[in-house]
PDB file of C-alpha atoms and ligand atoms in Angstrom:
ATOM      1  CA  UNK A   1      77.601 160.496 -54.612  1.00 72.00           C
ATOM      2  CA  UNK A   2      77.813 157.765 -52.109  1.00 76.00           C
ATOM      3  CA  UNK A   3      78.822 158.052 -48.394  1.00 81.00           C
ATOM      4  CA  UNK A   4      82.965 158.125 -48.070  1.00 88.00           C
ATOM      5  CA  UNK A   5      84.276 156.384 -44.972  1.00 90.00           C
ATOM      6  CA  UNK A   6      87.095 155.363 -43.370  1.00 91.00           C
ATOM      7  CA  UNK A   7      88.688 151.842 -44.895  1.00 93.00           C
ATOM      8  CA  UNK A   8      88.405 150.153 -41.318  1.00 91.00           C
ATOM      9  CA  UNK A   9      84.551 151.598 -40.947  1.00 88.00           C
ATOM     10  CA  UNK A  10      83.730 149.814 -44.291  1.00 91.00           C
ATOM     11  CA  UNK A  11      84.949 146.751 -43.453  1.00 90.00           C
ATOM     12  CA  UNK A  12      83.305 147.058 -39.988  1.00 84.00           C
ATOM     13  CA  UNK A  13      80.069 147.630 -42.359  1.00 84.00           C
ATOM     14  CA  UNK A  14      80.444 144.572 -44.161  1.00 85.00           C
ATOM     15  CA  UNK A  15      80.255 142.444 -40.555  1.00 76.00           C
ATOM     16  CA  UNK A  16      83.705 140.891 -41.286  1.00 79.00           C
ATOM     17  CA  UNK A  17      85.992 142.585 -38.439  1.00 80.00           C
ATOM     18  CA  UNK A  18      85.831 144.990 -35.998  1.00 76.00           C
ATOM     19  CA  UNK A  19      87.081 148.200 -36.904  1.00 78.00           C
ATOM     20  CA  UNK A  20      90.346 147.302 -34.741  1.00 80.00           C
ATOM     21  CA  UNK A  21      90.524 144.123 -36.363  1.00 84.00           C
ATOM     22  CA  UNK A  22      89.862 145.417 -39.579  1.00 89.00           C
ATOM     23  CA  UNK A  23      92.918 147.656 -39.386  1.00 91.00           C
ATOM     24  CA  UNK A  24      95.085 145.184 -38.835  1.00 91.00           C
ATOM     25  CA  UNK A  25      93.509 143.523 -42.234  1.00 93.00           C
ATOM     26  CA  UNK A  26      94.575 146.757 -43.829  1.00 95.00           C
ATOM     27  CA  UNK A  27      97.917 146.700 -42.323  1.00 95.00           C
ATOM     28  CA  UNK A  28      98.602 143.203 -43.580  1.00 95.00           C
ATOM     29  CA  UNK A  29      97.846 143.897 -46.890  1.00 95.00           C
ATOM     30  CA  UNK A  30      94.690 141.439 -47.152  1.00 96.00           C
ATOM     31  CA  UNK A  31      92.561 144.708 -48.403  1.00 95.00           C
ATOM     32  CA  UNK A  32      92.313 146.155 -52.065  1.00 96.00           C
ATOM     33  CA  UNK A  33      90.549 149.184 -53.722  1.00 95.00           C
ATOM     34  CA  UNK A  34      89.672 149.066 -56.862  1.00 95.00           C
ATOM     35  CA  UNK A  35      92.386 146.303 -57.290  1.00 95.00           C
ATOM     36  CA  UNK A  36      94.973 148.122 -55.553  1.00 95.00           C
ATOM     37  CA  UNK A  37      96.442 146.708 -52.365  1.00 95.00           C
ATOM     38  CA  UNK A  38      96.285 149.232 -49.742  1.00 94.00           C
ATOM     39  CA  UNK A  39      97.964 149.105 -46.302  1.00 94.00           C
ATOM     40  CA  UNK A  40      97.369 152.867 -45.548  1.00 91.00           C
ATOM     41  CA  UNK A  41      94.729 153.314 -42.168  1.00 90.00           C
ATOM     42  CA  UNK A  42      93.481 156.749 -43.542  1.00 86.00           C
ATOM     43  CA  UNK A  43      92.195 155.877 -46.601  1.00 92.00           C
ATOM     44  CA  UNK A  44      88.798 156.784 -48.387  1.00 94.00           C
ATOM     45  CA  UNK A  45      86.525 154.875 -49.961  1.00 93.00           C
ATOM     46  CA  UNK A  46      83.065 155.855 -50.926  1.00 92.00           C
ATOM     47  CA  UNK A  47      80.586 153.400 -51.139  1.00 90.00           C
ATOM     48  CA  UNK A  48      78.642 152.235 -53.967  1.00 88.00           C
ATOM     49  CA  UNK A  49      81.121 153.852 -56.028  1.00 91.00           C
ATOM     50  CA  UNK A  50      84.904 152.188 -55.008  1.00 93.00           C
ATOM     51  CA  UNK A  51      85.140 147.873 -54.736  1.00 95.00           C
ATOM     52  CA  UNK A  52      86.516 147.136 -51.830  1.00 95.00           C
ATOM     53  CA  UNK A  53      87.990 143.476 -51.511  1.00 95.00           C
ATOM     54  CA  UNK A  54      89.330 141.044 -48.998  1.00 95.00           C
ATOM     55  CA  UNK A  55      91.642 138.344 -49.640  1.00 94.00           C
ATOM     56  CA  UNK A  56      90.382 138.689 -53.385  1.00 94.00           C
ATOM     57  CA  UNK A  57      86.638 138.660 -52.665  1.00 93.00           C
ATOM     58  CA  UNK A  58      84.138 141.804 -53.059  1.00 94.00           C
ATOM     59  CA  UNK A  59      83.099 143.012 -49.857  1.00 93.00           C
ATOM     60  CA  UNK A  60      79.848 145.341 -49.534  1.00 89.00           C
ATOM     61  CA  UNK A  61      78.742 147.376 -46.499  1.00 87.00           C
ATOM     62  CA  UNK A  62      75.633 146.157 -45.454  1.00 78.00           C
ATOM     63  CA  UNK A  63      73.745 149.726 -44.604  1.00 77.00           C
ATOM     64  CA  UNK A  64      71.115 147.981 -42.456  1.00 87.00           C
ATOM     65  CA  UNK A  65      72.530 146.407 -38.923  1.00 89.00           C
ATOM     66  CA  UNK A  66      70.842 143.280 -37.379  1.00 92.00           C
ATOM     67  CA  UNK A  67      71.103 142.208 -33.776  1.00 96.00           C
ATOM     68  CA  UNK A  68      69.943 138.883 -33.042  1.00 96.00           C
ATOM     69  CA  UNK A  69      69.684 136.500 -29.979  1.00 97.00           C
ATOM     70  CA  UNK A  70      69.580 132.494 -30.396  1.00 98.00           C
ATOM     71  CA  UNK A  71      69.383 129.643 -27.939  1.00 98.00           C
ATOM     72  CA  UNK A  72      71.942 127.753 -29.348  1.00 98.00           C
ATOM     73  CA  UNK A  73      71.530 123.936 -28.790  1.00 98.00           C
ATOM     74  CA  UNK A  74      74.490 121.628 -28.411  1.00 98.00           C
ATOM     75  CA  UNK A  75      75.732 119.981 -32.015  1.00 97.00           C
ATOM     76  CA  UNK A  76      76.215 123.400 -33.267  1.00 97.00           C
ATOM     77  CA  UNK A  77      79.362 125.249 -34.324  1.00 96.00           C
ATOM     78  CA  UNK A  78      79.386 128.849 -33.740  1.00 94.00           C
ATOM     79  CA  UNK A  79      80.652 130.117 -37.130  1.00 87.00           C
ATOM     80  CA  UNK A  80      79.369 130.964 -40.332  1.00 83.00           C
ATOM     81  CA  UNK A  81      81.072 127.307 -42.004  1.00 83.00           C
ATOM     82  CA  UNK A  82      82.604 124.177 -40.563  1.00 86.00           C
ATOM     83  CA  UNK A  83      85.621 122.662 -42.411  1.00 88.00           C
ATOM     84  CA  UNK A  84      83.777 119.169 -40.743  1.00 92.00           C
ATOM     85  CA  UNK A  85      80.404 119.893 -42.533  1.00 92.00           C
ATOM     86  CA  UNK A  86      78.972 120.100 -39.398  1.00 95.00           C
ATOM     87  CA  UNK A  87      76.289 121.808 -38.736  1.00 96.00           C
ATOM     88  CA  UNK A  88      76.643 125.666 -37.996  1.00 95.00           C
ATOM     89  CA  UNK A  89      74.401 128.180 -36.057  1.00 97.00           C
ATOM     90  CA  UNK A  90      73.724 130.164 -39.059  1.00 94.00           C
ATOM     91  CA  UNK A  91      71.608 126.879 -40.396  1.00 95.00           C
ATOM     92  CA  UNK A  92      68.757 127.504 -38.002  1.00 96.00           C
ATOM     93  CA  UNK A  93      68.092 131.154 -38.574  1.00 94.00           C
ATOM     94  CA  UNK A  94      65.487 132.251 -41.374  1.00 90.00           C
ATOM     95  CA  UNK A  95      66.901 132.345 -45.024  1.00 84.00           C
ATOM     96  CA  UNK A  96      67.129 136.134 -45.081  1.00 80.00           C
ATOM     97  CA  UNK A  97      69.356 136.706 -42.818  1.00 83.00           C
ATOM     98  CA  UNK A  98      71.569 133.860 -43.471  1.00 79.00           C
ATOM     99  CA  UNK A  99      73.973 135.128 -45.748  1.00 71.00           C
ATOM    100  CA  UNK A 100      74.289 138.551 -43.267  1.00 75.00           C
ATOM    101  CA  UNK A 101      74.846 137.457 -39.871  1.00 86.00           C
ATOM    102  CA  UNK A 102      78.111 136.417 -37.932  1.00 89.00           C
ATOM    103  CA  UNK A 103      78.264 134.868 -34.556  1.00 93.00           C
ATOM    104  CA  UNK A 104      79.374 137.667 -31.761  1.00 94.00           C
ATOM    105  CA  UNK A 105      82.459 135.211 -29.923  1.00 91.00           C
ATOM    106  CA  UNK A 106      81.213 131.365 -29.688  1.00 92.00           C
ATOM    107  CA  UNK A 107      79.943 128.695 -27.742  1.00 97.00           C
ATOM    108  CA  UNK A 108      81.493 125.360 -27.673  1.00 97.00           C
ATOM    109  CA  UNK A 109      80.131 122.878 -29.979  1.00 97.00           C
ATOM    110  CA  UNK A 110      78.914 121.192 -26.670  1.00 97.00           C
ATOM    111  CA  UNK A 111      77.777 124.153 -24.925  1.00 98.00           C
ATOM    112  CA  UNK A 112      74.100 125.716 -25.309  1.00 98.00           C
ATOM    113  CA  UNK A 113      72.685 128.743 -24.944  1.00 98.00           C
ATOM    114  CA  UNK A 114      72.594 132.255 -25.379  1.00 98.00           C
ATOM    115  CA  UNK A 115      74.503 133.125 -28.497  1.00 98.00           C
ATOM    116  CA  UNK A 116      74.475 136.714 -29.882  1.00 97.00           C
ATOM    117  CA  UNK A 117      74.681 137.530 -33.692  1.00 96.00           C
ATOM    118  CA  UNK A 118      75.278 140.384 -35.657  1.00 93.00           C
ATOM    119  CA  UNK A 119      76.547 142.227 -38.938  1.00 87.00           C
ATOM    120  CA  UNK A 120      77.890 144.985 -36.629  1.00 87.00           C
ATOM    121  CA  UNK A 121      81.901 144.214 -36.022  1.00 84.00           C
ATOM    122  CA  UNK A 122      82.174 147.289 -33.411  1.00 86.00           C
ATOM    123  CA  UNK A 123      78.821 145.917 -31.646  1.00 92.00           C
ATOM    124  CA  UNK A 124      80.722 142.395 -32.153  1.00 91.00           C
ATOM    125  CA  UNK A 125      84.083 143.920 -30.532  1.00 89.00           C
ATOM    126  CA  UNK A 126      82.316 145.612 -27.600  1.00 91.00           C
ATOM    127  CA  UNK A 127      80.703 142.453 -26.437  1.00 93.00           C
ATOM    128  CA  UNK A 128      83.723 140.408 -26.501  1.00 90.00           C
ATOM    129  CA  UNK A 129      86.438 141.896 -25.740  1.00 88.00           C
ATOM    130  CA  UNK A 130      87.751 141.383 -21.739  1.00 84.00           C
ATOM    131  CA  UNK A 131      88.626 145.323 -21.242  1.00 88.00           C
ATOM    132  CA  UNK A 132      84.760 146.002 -21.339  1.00 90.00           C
ATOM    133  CA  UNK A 133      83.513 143.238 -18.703  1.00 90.00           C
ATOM    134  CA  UNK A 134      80.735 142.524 -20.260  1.00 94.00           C
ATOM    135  CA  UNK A 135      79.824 139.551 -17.757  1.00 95.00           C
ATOM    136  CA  UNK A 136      78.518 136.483 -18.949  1.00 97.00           C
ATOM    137  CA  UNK A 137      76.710 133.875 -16.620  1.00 98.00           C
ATOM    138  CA  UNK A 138      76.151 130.388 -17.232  1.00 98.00           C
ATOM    139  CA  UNK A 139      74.697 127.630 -15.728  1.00 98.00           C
ATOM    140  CA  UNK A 140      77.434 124.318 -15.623  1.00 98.00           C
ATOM    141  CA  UNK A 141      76.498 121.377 -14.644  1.00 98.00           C
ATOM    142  CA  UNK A 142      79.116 119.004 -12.924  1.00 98.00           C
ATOM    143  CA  UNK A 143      79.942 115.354 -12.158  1.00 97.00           C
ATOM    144  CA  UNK A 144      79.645 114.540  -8.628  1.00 96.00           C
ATOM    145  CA  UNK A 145      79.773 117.478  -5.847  1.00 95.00           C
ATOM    146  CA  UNK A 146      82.809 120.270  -5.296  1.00 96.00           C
ATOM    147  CA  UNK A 147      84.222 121.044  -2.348  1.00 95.00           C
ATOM    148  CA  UNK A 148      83.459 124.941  -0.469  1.00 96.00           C
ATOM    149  CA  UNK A 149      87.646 125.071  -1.184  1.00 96.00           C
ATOM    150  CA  UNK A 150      86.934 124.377  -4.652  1.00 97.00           C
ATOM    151  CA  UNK A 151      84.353 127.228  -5.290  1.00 97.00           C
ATOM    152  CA  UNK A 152      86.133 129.327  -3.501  1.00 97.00           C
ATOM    153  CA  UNK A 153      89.328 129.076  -6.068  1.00 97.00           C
ATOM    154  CA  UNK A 154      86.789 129.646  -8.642  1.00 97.00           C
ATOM    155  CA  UNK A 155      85.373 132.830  -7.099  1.00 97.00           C
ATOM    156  CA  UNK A 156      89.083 134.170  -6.698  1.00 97.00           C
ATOM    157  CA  UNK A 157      91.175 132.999 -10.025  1.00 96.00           C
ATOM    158  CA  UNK A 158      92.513 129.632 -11.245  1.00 97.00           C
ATOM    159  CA  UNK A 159      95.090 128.841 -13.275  1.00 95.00           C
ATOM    160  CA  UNK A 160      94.663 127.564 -17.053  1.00 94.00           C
ATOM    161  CA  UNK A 161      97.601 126.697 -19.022  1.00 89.00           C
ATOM    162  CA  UNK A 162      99.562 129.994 -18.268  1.00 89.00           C
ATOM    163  CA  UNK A 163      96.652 132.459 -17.584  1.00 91.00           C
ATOM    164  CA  UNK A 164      95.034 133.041 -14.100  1.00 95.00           C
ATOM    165  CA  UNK A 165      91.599 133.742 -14.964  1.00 95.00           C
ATOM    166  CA  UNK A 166      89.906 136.967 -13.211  1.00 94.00           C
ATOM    167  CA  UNK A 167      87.637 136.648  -9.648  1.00 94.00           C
ATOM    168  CA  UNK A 168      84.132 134.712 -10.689  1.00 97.00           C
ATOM    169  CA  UNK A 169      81.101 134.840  -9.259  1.00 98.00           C
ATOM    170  CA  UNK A 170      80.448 131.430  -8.192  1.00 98.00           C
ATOM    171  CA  UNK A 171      76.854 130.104  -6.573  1.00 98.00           C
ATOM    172  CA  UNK A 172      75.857 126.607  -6.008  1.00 97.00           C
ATOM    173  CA  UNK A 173      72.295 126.132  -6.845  1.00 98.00           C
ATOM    174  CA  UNK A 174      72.069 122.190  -6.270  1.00 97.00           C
ATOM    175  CA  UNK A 175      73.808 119.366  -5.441  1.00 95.00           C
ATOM    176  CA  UNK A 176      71.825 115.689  -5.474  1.00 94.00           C
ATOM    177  CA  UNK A 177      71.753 112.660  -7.813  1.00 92.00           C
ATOM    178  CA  UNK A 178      75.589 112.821  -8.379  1.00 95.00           C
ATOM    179  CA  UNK A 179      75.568 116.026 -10.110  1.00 97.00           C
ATOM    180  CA  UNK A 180      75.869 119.556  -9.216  1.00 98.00           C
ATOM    181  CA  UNK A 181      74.398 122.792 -10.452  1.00 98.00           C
ATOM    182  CA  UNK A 182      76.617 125.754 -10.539  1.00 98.00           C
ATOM    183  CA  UNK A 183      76.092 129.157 -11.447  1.00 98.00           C
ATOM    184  CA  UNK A 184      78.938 131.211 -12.661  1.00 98.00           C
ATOM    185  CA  UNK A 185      79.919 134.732 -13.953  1.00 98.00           C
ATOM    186  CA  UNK A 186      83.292 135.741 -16.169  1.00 96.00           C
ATOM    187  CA  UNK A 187      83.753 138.259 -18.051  1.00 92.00           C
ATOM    188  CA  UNK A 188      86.934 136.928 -19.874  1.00 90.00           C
ATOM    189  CA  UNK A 189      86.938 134.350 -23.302  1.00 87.00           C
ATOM    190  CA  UNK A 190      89.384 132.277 -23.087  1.00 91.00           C
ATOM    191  CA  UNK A 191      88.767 129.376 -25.077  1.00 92.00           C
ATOM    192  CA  UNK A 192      86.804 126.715 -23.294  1.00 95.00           C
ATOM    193  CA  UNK A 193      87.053 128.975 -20.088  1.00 96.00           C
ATOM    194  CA  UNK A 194      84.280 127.430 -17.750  1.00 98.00           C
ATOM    195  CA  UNK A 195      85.382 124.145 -18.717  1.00 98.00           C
ATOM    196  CA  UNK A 196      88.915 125.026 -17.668  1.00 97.00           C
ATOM    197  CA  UNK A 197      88.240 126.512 -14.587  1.00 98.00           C
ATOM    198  CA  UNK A 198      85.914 123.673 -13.762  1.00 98.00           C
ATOM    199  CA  UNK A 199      89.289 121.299 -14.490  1.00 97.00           C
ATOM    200  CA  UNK A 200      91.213 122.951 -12.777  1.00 97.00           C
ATOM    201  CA  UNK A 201      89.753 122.410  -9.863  1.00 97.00           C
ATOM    202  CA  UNK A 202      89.127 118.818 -10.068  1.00 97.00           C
ATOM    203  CA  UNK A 203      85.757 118.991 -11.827  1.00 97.00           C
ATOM    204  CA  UNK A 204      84.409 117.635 -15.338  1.00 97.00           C
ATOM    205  CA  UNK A 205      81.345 120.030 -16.893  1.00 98.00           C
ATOM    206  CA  UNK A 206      78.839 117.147 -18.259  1.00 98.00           C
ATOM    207  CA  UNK A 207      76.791 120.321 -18.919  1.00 98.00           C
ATOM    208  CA  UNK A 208      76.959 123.789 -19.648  1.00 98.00           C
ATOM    209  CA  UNK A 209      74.480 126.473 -20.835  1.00 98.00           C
ATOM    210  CA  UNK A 210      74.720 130.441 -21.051  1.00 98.00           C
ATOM    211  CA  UNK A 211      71.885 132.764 -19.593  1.00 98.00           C
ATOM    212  CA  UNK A 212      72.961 135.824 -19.577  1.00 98.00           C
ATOM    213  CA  UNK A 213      75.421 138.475 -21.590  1.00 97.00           C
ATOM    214  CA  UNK A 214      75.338 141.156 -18.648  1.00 96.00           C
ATOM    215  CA  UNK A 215      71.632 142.466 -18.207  1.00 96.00           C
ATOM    216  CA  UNK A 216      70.668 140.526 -21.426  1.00 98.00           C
ATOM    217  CA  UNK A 217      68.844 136.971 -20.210  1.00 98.00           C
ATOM    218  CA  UNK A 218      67.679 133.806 -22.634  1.00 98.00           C
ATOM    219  CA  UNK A 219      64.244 133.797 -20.871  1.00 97.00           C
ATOM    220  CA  UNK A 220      61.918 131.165 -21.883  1.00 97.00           C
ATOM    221  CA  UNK A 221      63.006 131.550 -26.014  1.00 98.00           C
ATOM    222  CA  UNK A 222      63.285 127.867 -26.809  1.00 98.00           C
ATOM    223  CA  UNK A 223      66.043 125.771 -27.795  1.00 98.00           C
ATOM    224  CA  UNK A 224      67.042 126.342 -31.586  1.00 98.00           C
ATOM    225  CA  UNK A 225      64.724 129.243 -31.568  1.00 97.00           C
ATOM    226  CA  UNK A 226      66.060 132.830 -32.459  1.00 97.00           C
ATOM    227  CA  UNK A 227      64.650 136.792 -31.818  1.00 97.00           C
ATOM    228  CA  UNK A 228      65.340 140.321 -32.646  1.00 96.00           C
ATOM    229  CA  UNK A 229      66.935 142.049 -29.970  1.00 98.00           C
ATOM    230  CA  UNK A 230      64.817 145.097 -28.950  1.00 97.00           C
ATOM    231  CA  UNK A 231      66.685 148.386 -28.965  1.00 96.00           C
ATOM    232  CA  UNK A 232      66.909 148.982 -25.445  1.00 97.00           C
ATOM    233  CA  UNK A 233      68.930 145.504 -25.229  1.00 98.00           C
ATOM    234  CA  UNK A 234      71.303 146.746 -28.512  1.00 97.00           C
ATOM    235  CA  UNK A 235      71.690 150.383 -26.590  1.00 96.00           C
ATOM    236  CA  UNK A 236      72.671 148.791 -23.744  1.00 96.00           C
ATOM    237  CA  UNK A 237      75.233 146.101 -25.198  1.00 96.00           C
ATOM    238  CA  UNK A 238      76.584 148.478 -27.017  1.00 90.00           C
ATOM    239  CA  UNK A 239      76.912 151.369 -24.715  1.00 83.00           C
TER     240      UNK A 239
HETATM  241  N1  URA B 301      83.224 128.366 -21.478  1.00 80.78           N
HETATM  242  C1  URA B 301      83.305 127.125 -21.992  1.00 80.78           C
HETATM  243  O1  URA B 301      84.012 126.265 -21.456  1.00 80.78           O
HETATM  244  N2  URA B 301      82.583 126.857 -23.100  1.00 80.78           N
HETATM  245  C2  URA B 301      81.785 127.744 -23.699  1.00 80.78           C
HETATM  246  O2  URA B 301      81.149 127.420 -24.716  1.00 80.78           O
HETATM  247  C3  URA B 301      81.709 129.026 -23.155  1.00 80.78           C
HETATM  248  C4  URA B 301      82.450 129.319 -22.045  1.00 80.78           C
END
């Protein structure tokens, strides 16, 4: 006899939602078990022995978890498919993990850096979502200079759209040639936040790179390059 879990945990297993989100897959009625819709949270299933499906395709709990770290260059989409053809993240990891990995949140197409991936939704959910403050840094590059008014709006809250965004750490690192090099910490993910922010206060990003997902930095791995994360980094993320 197989393991039984929860419906939401299996799902979770299978990398395609977050236990949370996966619920509200149930609740919607996107989930069947052995061909029967079911919309019930407390259901059973054990695996290997029930077929689980979303939106009318098989899903399978993949019993071994991978954590992965990329330095995602720019000209990259951060999902598993682009309904452009263009190309995705997933094309420059190794062709066994391909087909198990998902992207945990996403850089702009334009933006590089440190991109997280994983089949684990509930590692996925703690990394992403605002009410843990996981802080993320990254390094933006700017046209032309910003005024000490301007960073300091930063480092207490702008307003984009209809969302003031939380306080920032904000640092200046250089400022010559036209450009200027800014370092800056949120823990939000709002779509195109740093860009935003940047906009908001009268500045365009030319160029913008992550370093860091709290304690967990890029280092020296090289552009397109992926690694493993090592278990004190997953213990930590996912703490
Ligand atoms: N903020 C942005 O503007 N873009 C990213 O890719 C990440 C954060």
């Amino acid at each position: 006899m197989g393991e039984i879990v929860r419906l939401q945990k299996y799902i979770a297993m299978s990398g395609k939602a977050s236990r949370r989100a996966a619920e509200e897959l149930i609740t919607s009625g996107r989930v069947r078990v052995n061909g029967e819709k079911i919309t019930e949270l407390g259901t059973k299933v054990e695996i290997g022995a029930d077929k689980v499906s979303l939106d009318g395709k098989d899903i399978k709990p993949e019993m071994k978890k991978y954590y992965i770290m990329l330095n995602k260059p720019t000209g990259y989409v951060s999902s598993v498919s682009d309904q452009f053809d263009r190309p995705t993240v997933i094309d420059l990891l190794d062709e066994e993990i391909r087909a198990r990995i998902f992207p945990v949140g996403r850089l702009d197409y334009d933006t590089e850096g440190l991109l997280l991936l994983t089949n684990d939704g509930d590692f996925t959910y703690k990394v992403t979502h605002p009410k843990f403050h996981m802080d993320k840094t990254y390094i933006a590059t700017i046209k032309g200079g910003i005024t000490v008014k301007g960073l300091n709006m930063l480092r207490s809250g702008v307003k984009i759209e209809d969302y003031k965004t939380s306080p920032a750490e904000v640092e200046m690192l250089s400022c010559e040639k036209g450009v200027t090099v800014i370092k800056i910490t949120i823990h939000e993910g709002k779509n195109r936040q740093v860009r935003k922010m940047f906009e908001a206060v009268g500045c365009r990003v030319i160029e913008l790179k992550r370093i860091s997902i709290g304690k967990v930095e890029l280092g020296n791995l090289p552009l397109g390059r992926w690694r493993y994360l090592t278990s004190h980094e997953i213990n930590y993320l996912s703490r």
